[in-house]
XYZ file of C-alpha atoms in Angstrom:
509
model
C 131.575 97.763 105.980
C 131.943 101.533 106.328
C 135.577 102.660 106.199
C 136.649 105.608 108.351
C 140.001 107.412 108.578
C 141.043 109.003 111.886
C 142.968 112.255 111.553
C 145.840 113.178 113.902
C 144.763 114.911 117.087
C 141.399 113.127 117.263
C 139.767 110.096 118.924
C 137.053 107.765 117.609
C 134.748 105.003 118.847
C 133.531 102.908 115.889
C 130.086 101.349 115.749
C 129.429 97.783 114.575
C 129.836 97.767 110.805
C 132.492 100.493 110.898
C 136.214 99.993 110.359
C 138.533 102.841 111.373
C 142.158 103.188 110.329
C 144.958 105.663 110.934
C 148.610 105.999 109.928
C 151.312 106.538 112.530
C 154.863 107.816 112.478
C 156.086 109.174 115.811
C 152.431 109.573 116.857
C 150.756 106.964 119.064
C 147.417 105.185 118.940
C 146.087 103.769 122.177
C 143.345 101.247 121.386
C 140.980 100.531 124.278
C 138.453 97.691 124.322
C 135.767 96.446 126.693
C 135.288 92.880 125.336
C 132.066 92.250 127.256
C 130.350 95.438 126.083
C 131.923 95.117 122.613
C 132.961 98.768 122.750
C 136.346 99.908 121.496
C 138.017 103.137 120.482
C 141.372 104.639 119.616
C 143.424 107.798 119.811
C 145.878 109.395 117.401
C 147.927 111.889 119.345
C 150.943 113.884 118.173
C 152.574 115.060 121.414
C 152.670 113.664 124.971
C 151.298 116.625 126.952
C 150.769 120.400 126.611
C 153.135 122.892 128.163
C 151.974 125.842 130.241
C 151.281 127.958 127.124
C 149.367 125.361 125.125
C 145.645 124.691 125.167
C 144.896 121.065 126.187
C 143.439 119.295 123.147
C 143.325 115.743 121.845
C 146.575 116.259 119.917
C 148.198 115.594 123.326
C 148.301 112.061 124.731
C 147.500 113.149 128.288
C 144.222 114.618 127.014
C 143.356 112.131 124.265
C 143.650 108.979 126.397
C 141.620 110.474 129.244
C 138.945 111.717 126.825
C 138.723 108.301 125.170
C 138.203 106.590 128.532
C 135.474 109.101 129.421
C 133.680 108.708 126.088
C 133.835 104.917 126.234
C 132.328 104.981 129.733
C 129.543 107.213 128.395
C 128.951 104.660 125.615
C 128.523 101.834 128.162
C 132.025 100.477 128.747
C 133.378 99.834 132.238
C 136.959 100.877 132.926
C 137.431 97.846 135.167
C 136.984 95.619 132.077
C 138.930 97.737 129.589
C 142.145 96.438 128.034
C 144.719 98.467 126.101
C 146.813 98.018 122.966
C 149.533 100.573 122.123
C 150.919 101.263 118.634
C 153.322 103.748 117.055
C 155.976 106.008 118.498
C 158.417 105.313 115.674
C 161.583 107.314 115.136
C 160.068 109.240 112.202
C 160.004 113.011 112.286
C 159.049 114.132 108.766
C 160.205 117.710 109.286
C 157.498 118.531 111.821
C 159.825 120.386 114.216
C 159.533 117.637 116.819
C 162.293 116.605 119.206
C 164.165 113.433 118.323
C 162.783 111.430 121.237
C 159.166 112.479 120.712
C 158.132 108.920 119.813
C 159.558 107.636 123.096
C 157.780 110.413 125.014
C 154.472 109.568 123.323
C 154.883 105.916 124.299
C 155.817 106.821 127.878
C 152.749 108.981 128.470
C 150.504 106.109 127.338
C 152.093 103.698 129.816
C 151.927 106.293 132.594
C 148.231 107.118 132.190
C 147.079 103.546 131.602
C 149.008 102.316 134.651
C 147.553 105.115 136.776
C 144.036 104.210 135.583
C 144.617 100.503 136.291
C 144.067 99.513 132.651
C 146.149 96.468 131.631
C 148.255 96.712 128.473
C 147.728 93.399 126.666
C 149.626 94.212 123.475
C 152.177 96.724 122.260
C 153.829 97.394 118.900
C 155.883 100.512 119.479
C 159.172 102.246 118.719
C 161.671 101.300 116.059
C 162.151 103.175 112.806
C 159.028 101.943 111.040
C 155.727 103.643 110.398
C 152.473 101.811 111.022
C 148.911 101.624 109.757
C 146.365 100.603 112.409
C 142.891 99.314 111.530
C 140.241 98.712 114.210
C 136.836 97.064 113.974
C 134.362 95.915 116.645
C 131.791 93.116 117.004
C 134.040 91.189 116.851
C 136.963 93.232 118.135
C 139.960 93.139 115.821
C 143.092 95.261 115.365
C 145.352 94.942 112.339
C 148.785 96.566 112.387
C 150.822 96.915 109.204
C 154.395 98.220 109.306
C 156.341 99.918 106.540
C 160.013 99.506 105.765
C 162.324 102.345 106.838
C 162.834 103.375 103.196
C 159.125 103.997 102.664
C 158.250 105.427 106.070
C 158.989 108.990 105.006
C 156.418 108.670 102.222
C 153.622 107.471 104.504
C 150.518 109.618 104.322
C 149.605 110.565 107.887
C 146.932 113.084 106.898
C 144.616 110.583 105.205
C 144.295 112.566 101.977
C 146.891 110.843 99.805
C 150.659 110.568 99.761
C 152.325 113.858 98.914
C 154.292 113.097 95.755
C 157.194 115.494 95.410
C 159.327 114.310 92.480
C 163.023 113.775 93.092
C 163.824 115.391 89.742
C 161.822 118.367 88.508
C 161.938 119.027 84.764
C 161.216 122.521 83.493
C 160.918 124.315 80.147
C 161.743 128.035 79.893
C 159.710 130.225 77.525
C 160.855 133.845 77.201
C 161.683 136.089 74.247
C 164.634 137.581 76.159
C 167.740 135.449 75.658
C 169.407 136.912 78.744
C 166.452 135.869 80.908
C 166.480 132.380 79.387
C 170.175 132.005 80.172
C 169.705 133.405 83.680
C 166.811 131.063 84.485
C 168.657 128.053 83.087
C 171.651 128.819 85.289
C 169.437 129.274 88.367
C 167.537 126.027 87.788
C 170.667 123.988 87.077
C 172.450 125.291 90.170
C 169.440 124.335 92.303
C 169.029 120.769 91.056
C 166.220 121.285 88.538
C 166.583 119.819 85.046
C 165.995 122.207 82.136
C 164.682 120.194 79.172
C 164.830 123.134 76.779
C 164.186 126.822 76.153
C 161.982 128.667 73.665
C 161.783 132.272 72.503
C 158.212 132.330 71.187
C 154.927 130.427 71.258
C 155.708 128.339 68.161
C 158.990 127.075 69.610
C 157.333 126.566 72.987
C 154.578 124.366 71.606
C 157.066 122.029 69.932
C 159.289 121.920 73.010
C 156.481 121.141 75.455
C 154.894 118.435 73.301
C 158.230 116.698 72.685
C 159.846 117.015 76.119
C 156.758 116.951 78.356
C 158.231 119.061 81.188
C 156.672 118.936 84.642
C 156.569 122.738 84.763
C 156.776 125.592 82.249
C 157.942 129.114 83.057
C 156.157 131.419 80.625
C 156.772 135.089 79.902
C 153.602 137.182 79.726
C 154.898 139.769 77.267
C 156.128 137.998 74.107
C 155.999 139.070 70.432
C 153.281 137.574 68.257
C 151.137 135.312 70.430
C 151.392 136.617 73.991
C 152.135 134.383 76.926
C 148.537 134.604 78.132
C 147.163 133.635 74.710
C 149.586 130.713 74.536
C 148.662 129.654 78.074
C 144.988 129.430 77.103
C 145.774 127.135 74.176
C 148.229 125.092 76.234
C 145.639 124.414 78.933
C 143.048 123.425 76.340
C 145.273 120.938 74.513
C 148.242 119.999 76.730
C 147.578 120.933 80.388
C 150.836 121.585 82.245
C 151.604 123.497 85.466
C 152.727 126.991 84.422
C 154.558 129.682 86.383
C 154.043 133.061 84.692
C 156.967 135.488 84.549
C 156.634 139.231 83.941
C 156.986 142.778 85.154
C 153.764 142.188 87.094
C 153.262 145.819 88.066
C 152.680 146.663 84.416
C 150.724 143.535 83.500
C 148.296 143.058 86.379
C 145.215 142.405 84.256
C 147.138 139.927 82.105
C 148.311 138.166 85.261
C 144.714 137.833 86.444
C 143.686 136.495 83.044
C 146.523 133.976 83.229
C 145.298 132.865 86.643
C 141.817 132.286 85.235
C 143.286 130.211 82.401
C 145.141 127.997 84.862
C 148.532 129.507 85.739
C 149.492 128.338 89.222
C 152.083 130.928 90.242
C 153.721 134.219 89.269
C 157.291 135.507 89.442
C 158.448 139.058 88.885
C 161.473 139.569 86.666
C 164.299 141.376 88.434
C 164.124 145.137 88.022
C 167.804 145.359 88.889
C 170.468 142.771 88.193
C 172.440 143.365 91.371
C 173.406 140.302 93.405
C 170.859 140.879 96.183
C 167.952 141.194 93.725
C 169.058 138.130 91.774
C 169.422 136.013 94.921
C 165.949 137.012 96.094
C 164.405 136.293 92.704
C 166.236 132.959 92.408
C 164.902 131.729 95.754
C 161.360 132.691 94.787
C 161.627 131.217 91.288
C 162.989 127.841 92.376
C 160.516 127.459 95.238
C 157.553 128.269 93.004
C 158.652 125.885 90.248
C 159.095 123.099 92.800
C 155.652 123.897 94.172
C 154.130 123.747 90.702
C 155.668 120.291 90.172
C 154.149 119.076 93.438
C 150.989 117.023 93.244
C 148.843 114.911 95.551
C 148.102 111.301 94.658
C 144.761 110.344 96.175
C 144.974 107.194 98.266
C 141.516 107.161 99.808
C 138.803 104.792 98.696
C 135.618 106.571 97.553
C 133.621 105.343 100.554
C 136.191 106.346 103.184
C 134.896 108.938 105.640
C 137.234 111.295 107.488
C 136.958 111.695 111.267
C 137.506 115.344 112.158
C 136.413 115.131 115.790
C 133.663 116.851 117.735
C 132.640 120.403 116.735
C 134.402 123.140 118.648
C 132.532 124.805 121.483
C 131.340 128.321 120.698
C 133.805 131.070 121.496
C 134.011 134.716 120.507
C 135.946 135.600 117.353
C 137.129 139.178 116.911
C 139.632 138.743 114.048
C 140.244 136.285 111.202
C 143.742 135.986 109.727
C 144.092 134.176 106.388
C 147.176 132.781 104.648
C 147.896 130.997 101.389
C 150.043 130.951 98.275
C 150.116 128.630 95.270
C 146.641 127.701 94.044
C 144.889 130.014 96.508
C 143.665 133.109 94.560
C 140.545 131.492 93.088
C 139.563 129.900 96.409
C 140.287 133.120 98.286
C 137.895 134.907 95.956
C 135.189 132.364 96.844
C 135.841 132.941 100.550
C 135.694 136.734 100.281
C 132.516 136.709 98.228
C 130.815 134.583 100.906
C 131.496 137.241 103.580
C 128.731 139.431 105.020
C 129.022 142.989 106.412
C 128.730 141.579 109.944
C 131.873 139.448 109.632
C 134.896 140.201 111.838
C 137.864 141.965 110.235
C 139.838 139.769 107.839
C 143.598 140.158 107.320
C 145.163 138.305 104.374
C 148.775 137.321 103.656
C 149.043 135.720 100.203
C 152.329 135.919 98.302
C 150.837 134.695 95.015
C 148.689 137.803 94.527
C 151.037 140.186 96.302
C 152.326 141.920 93.176
C 148.970 142.624 91.500
C 146.692 143.184 94.460
C 144.972 146.239 93.017
C 143.860 144.371 89.914
C 142.819 141.345 91.973
C 140.720 143.401 94.389
C 138.944 145.238 91.585
C 137.956 141.859 90.181
C 136.796 140.409 93.516
C 134.918 143.483 94.786
C 132.416 143.261 91.921
C 130.604 140.528 93.865
C 131.697 141.313 97.418
C 129.493 142.563 100.250
C 132.447 143.744 102.359
C 135.127 146.382 101.937
C 138.390 145.218 100.354
C 141.554 147.203 101.055
C 145.286 147.144 100.490
C 146.459 147.630 104.064
C 148.228 150.839 104.957
C 150.685 151.483 107.749
C 149.054 151.333 111.206
C 145.810 150.174 109.602
C 142.877 150.158 112.040
C 140.927 146.901 111.627
C 137.144 147.215 111.383
C 134.373 144.580 111.047
C 132.968 144.024 107.582
C 136.330 144.690 105.928
C 139.210 142.652 104.506
C 142.775 143.975 104.559
C 145.486 142.630 102.238
C 149.196 142.836 103.004
C 151.010 143.754 99.786
C 154.535 142.808 98.754
C 157.215 143.475 99.891
C 155.677 144.021 103.331
C 155.030 141.732 106.271
C 152.187 142.445 108.677
C 151.678 142.071 112.417
C 148.522 142.523 114.483
C 148.957 144.714 117.560
C 146.817 146.539 120.110
C 146.968 150.314 120.297
C 144.930 151.747 123.160
C 141.344 150.632 122.454
C 142.008 149.548 118.872
C 143.583 146.641 117.017
C 145.869 147.726 114.192
C 147.916 146.098 111.453
C 151.519 147.264 111.285
C 153.641 146.797 108.166
C 157.382 146.192 107.959
C 159.776 145.637 105.064
C 162.009 142.926 106.481
C 163.293 140.352 103.988
C 165.008 138.452 106.819
C 161.610 137.481 108.250
C 160.332 135.860 105.057
C 161.795 134.999 101.674
C 158.271 135.120 100.249
C 156.508 138.107 101.847
C 153.987 138.629 103.198
C 154.800 136.086 105.912
C 151.897 133.896 107.023
C 153.784 132.786 110.128
C 154.349 136.354 111.277
C 150.709 137.338 110.761
C 149.299 134.262 112.518
C 151.729 134.448 115.451
C 151.040 138.137 116.048
C 147.280 137.572 116.012
C 147.684 134.751 118.539
C 149.865 136.883 120.798
C 147.557 139.912 120.616
C 144.101 138.305 120.696
C 144.568 134.779 122.080
C 141.312 132.825 121.997
C 139.595 135.552 119.969
C 141.786 134.909 116.899
C 140.774 132.537 114.109
C 143.397 131.442 111.563
C 142.530 130.107 108.107
C 145.154 128.330 105.997
C 144.327 127.930 102.326
C 145.984 126.247 99.345
C 149.738 126.499 99.864
C 153.169 124.937 99.546
C 156.165 125.116 101.861
C 156.447 125.610 105.602
C 155.105 129.171 105.875
C 152.092 129.124 108.173
C 152.906 126.049 110.262
C 154.656 127.736 113.179
C 151.982 130.428 113.079
C 149.269 127.784 113.423
C 151.181 126.336 116.364
C 151.032 129.768 118.022
C 147.292 130.068 117.397
C 146.717 126.587 118.813
C 148.889 127.312 121.852
C 146.875 130.404 122.786
C 143.497 128.726 122.290
C 142.554 130.297 118.969
C 140.538 128.507 116.318
C 142.077 126.982 113.166
C 140.244 126.285 109.913
C 142.012 124.521 107.044
C 140.848 124.495 103.455
C 139.732 120.963 102.686
C 142.589 119.127 100.912
C 140.183 117.644 98.381
C 139.316 121.164 97.153
C 142.844 122.087 96.039
C 145.634 120.466 94.034
C 148.242 122.130 96.242
C 147.564 120.937 99.774
C 151.094 120.142 100.975
C 151.159 122.684 103.809
C 147.562 121.903 104.741
C 148.386 118.203 105.003
C 151.406 118.981 107.169
C 149.147 120.973 109.488
C 146.756 118.012 109.654
C 149.637 115.658 110.483
C 150.591 117.969 113.353
C 146.982 118.024 114.615
C 146.814 121.786 114.038
C 143.188 122.220 113.015
C 139.656 122.411 114.337
C 137.753 121.965 111.064
C 138.392 121.159 107.397
C 136.098 123.211 105.173
C 135.630 124.357 101.603
C 136.478 127.986 100.868
C 132.817 128.995 100.542
C 131.938 127.309 103.858
C 134.489 128.947 106.150
C 132.948 132.320 106.944
C 129.364 130.952 107.134
C 130.753 128.365 109.581
C 132.118 131.173 111.762
C 128.675 132.796 111.847
C 127.615 130.266 114.490
C 130.176 131.712 116.896
C 129.559 134.911 118.867
C 131.133 138.124 117.609
C 133.402 140.289 119.684
C 134.391 143.739 118.511
C 138.141 144.163 118.119
C 139.486 146.347 120.915
């Protein structure tokens, strides 16, 4: 038996010998079956119907159910013989910015369309506060529905790539030769619910602390006496691998930061230049979020022979601009993406907070094997094909039209994003300015930045590529996008730009 997993926002018709499953929260699966023809299929839709601004796709029930009926007819089923089963629509929202009655709306649209089509509903398992796993096989037709308890529903993996394990208690060790910084970090972590298992002032103390206490995350100063933080990181990763957030005056230690990234550091934080309240608050927010992200991990739940259903390939449409976002875990993969680009590629605009403080050093490293121009974006930057433009901290960037040109405008607005540059702002502006001609790529990342931007791109008919969750250890935001049905394709970093080559080009104007 071949096992298949159906992603949100898609439909699937299994063949004999195939078993397809999907996990449901507030989403709904409509299972249709023609018993005589032994043809069956199912949906997994997220929302009931698109509004006037949204592009009709299979993430909407009104589209998915109709498409499934059409595809089953094409496969040999007759609608007059088709019967329906309905599952899902639970009161589970998982922070996806959905209205509280979205499950009820998803159920209602299924009943409305099936009644209008004259398709009898022979079974329903809907509503309540439970999540559900649905498994469908044909020849013979069989549907299995498993429900979770309310306590475990929030942990259900809807993306199909493993439950996102975010520990309730994050333990952290602080390594810094500056006692004031150690005390400051300990206070920040304690006030924000993180448990500090110990502090160390040099590499020798750090080694003993980490081996004994086994923290989930280590914050490590780059510039320490004796063995530097980067040298210690290399040895730590060889003998006792642990997620590490590097801490330094990154402007002065850009090359060391890049070396740390190559050795396995997952994030970077800049020490406060000034100890005024505003600077400390900003640094504290960044520090805590990045340590929590470093503690995050994905526990794979898929069997080795489980295939993922991503849906039919997107129809060709012109792409004039590619906007790219990411943060934790993304620099290495972003380098792979950039070095796969050709001079004929559309302009690329990148918002990545992880590399924001040492962009110059990063670009010098990447451009050694790059066929396109790499630039730190300036104010009112004109976007040209065959070039990539990076938004540097502390700026945010928006794409706008100016006469016959498309430009990138920069703004220093900390209210917009606590971790500039904002992915949401970049994606949303590209969607507003270019509509269907915009392609958004979301890479390895943590947190909510990027999700509302992807919603904007989807609403205006743009294309969305997500880095494949199996390629990165930090796929939390990617998996949330999958759960919301906000994607067209899941691809490895090296595959994304070659994939876009099959679409026609349109000069930005």
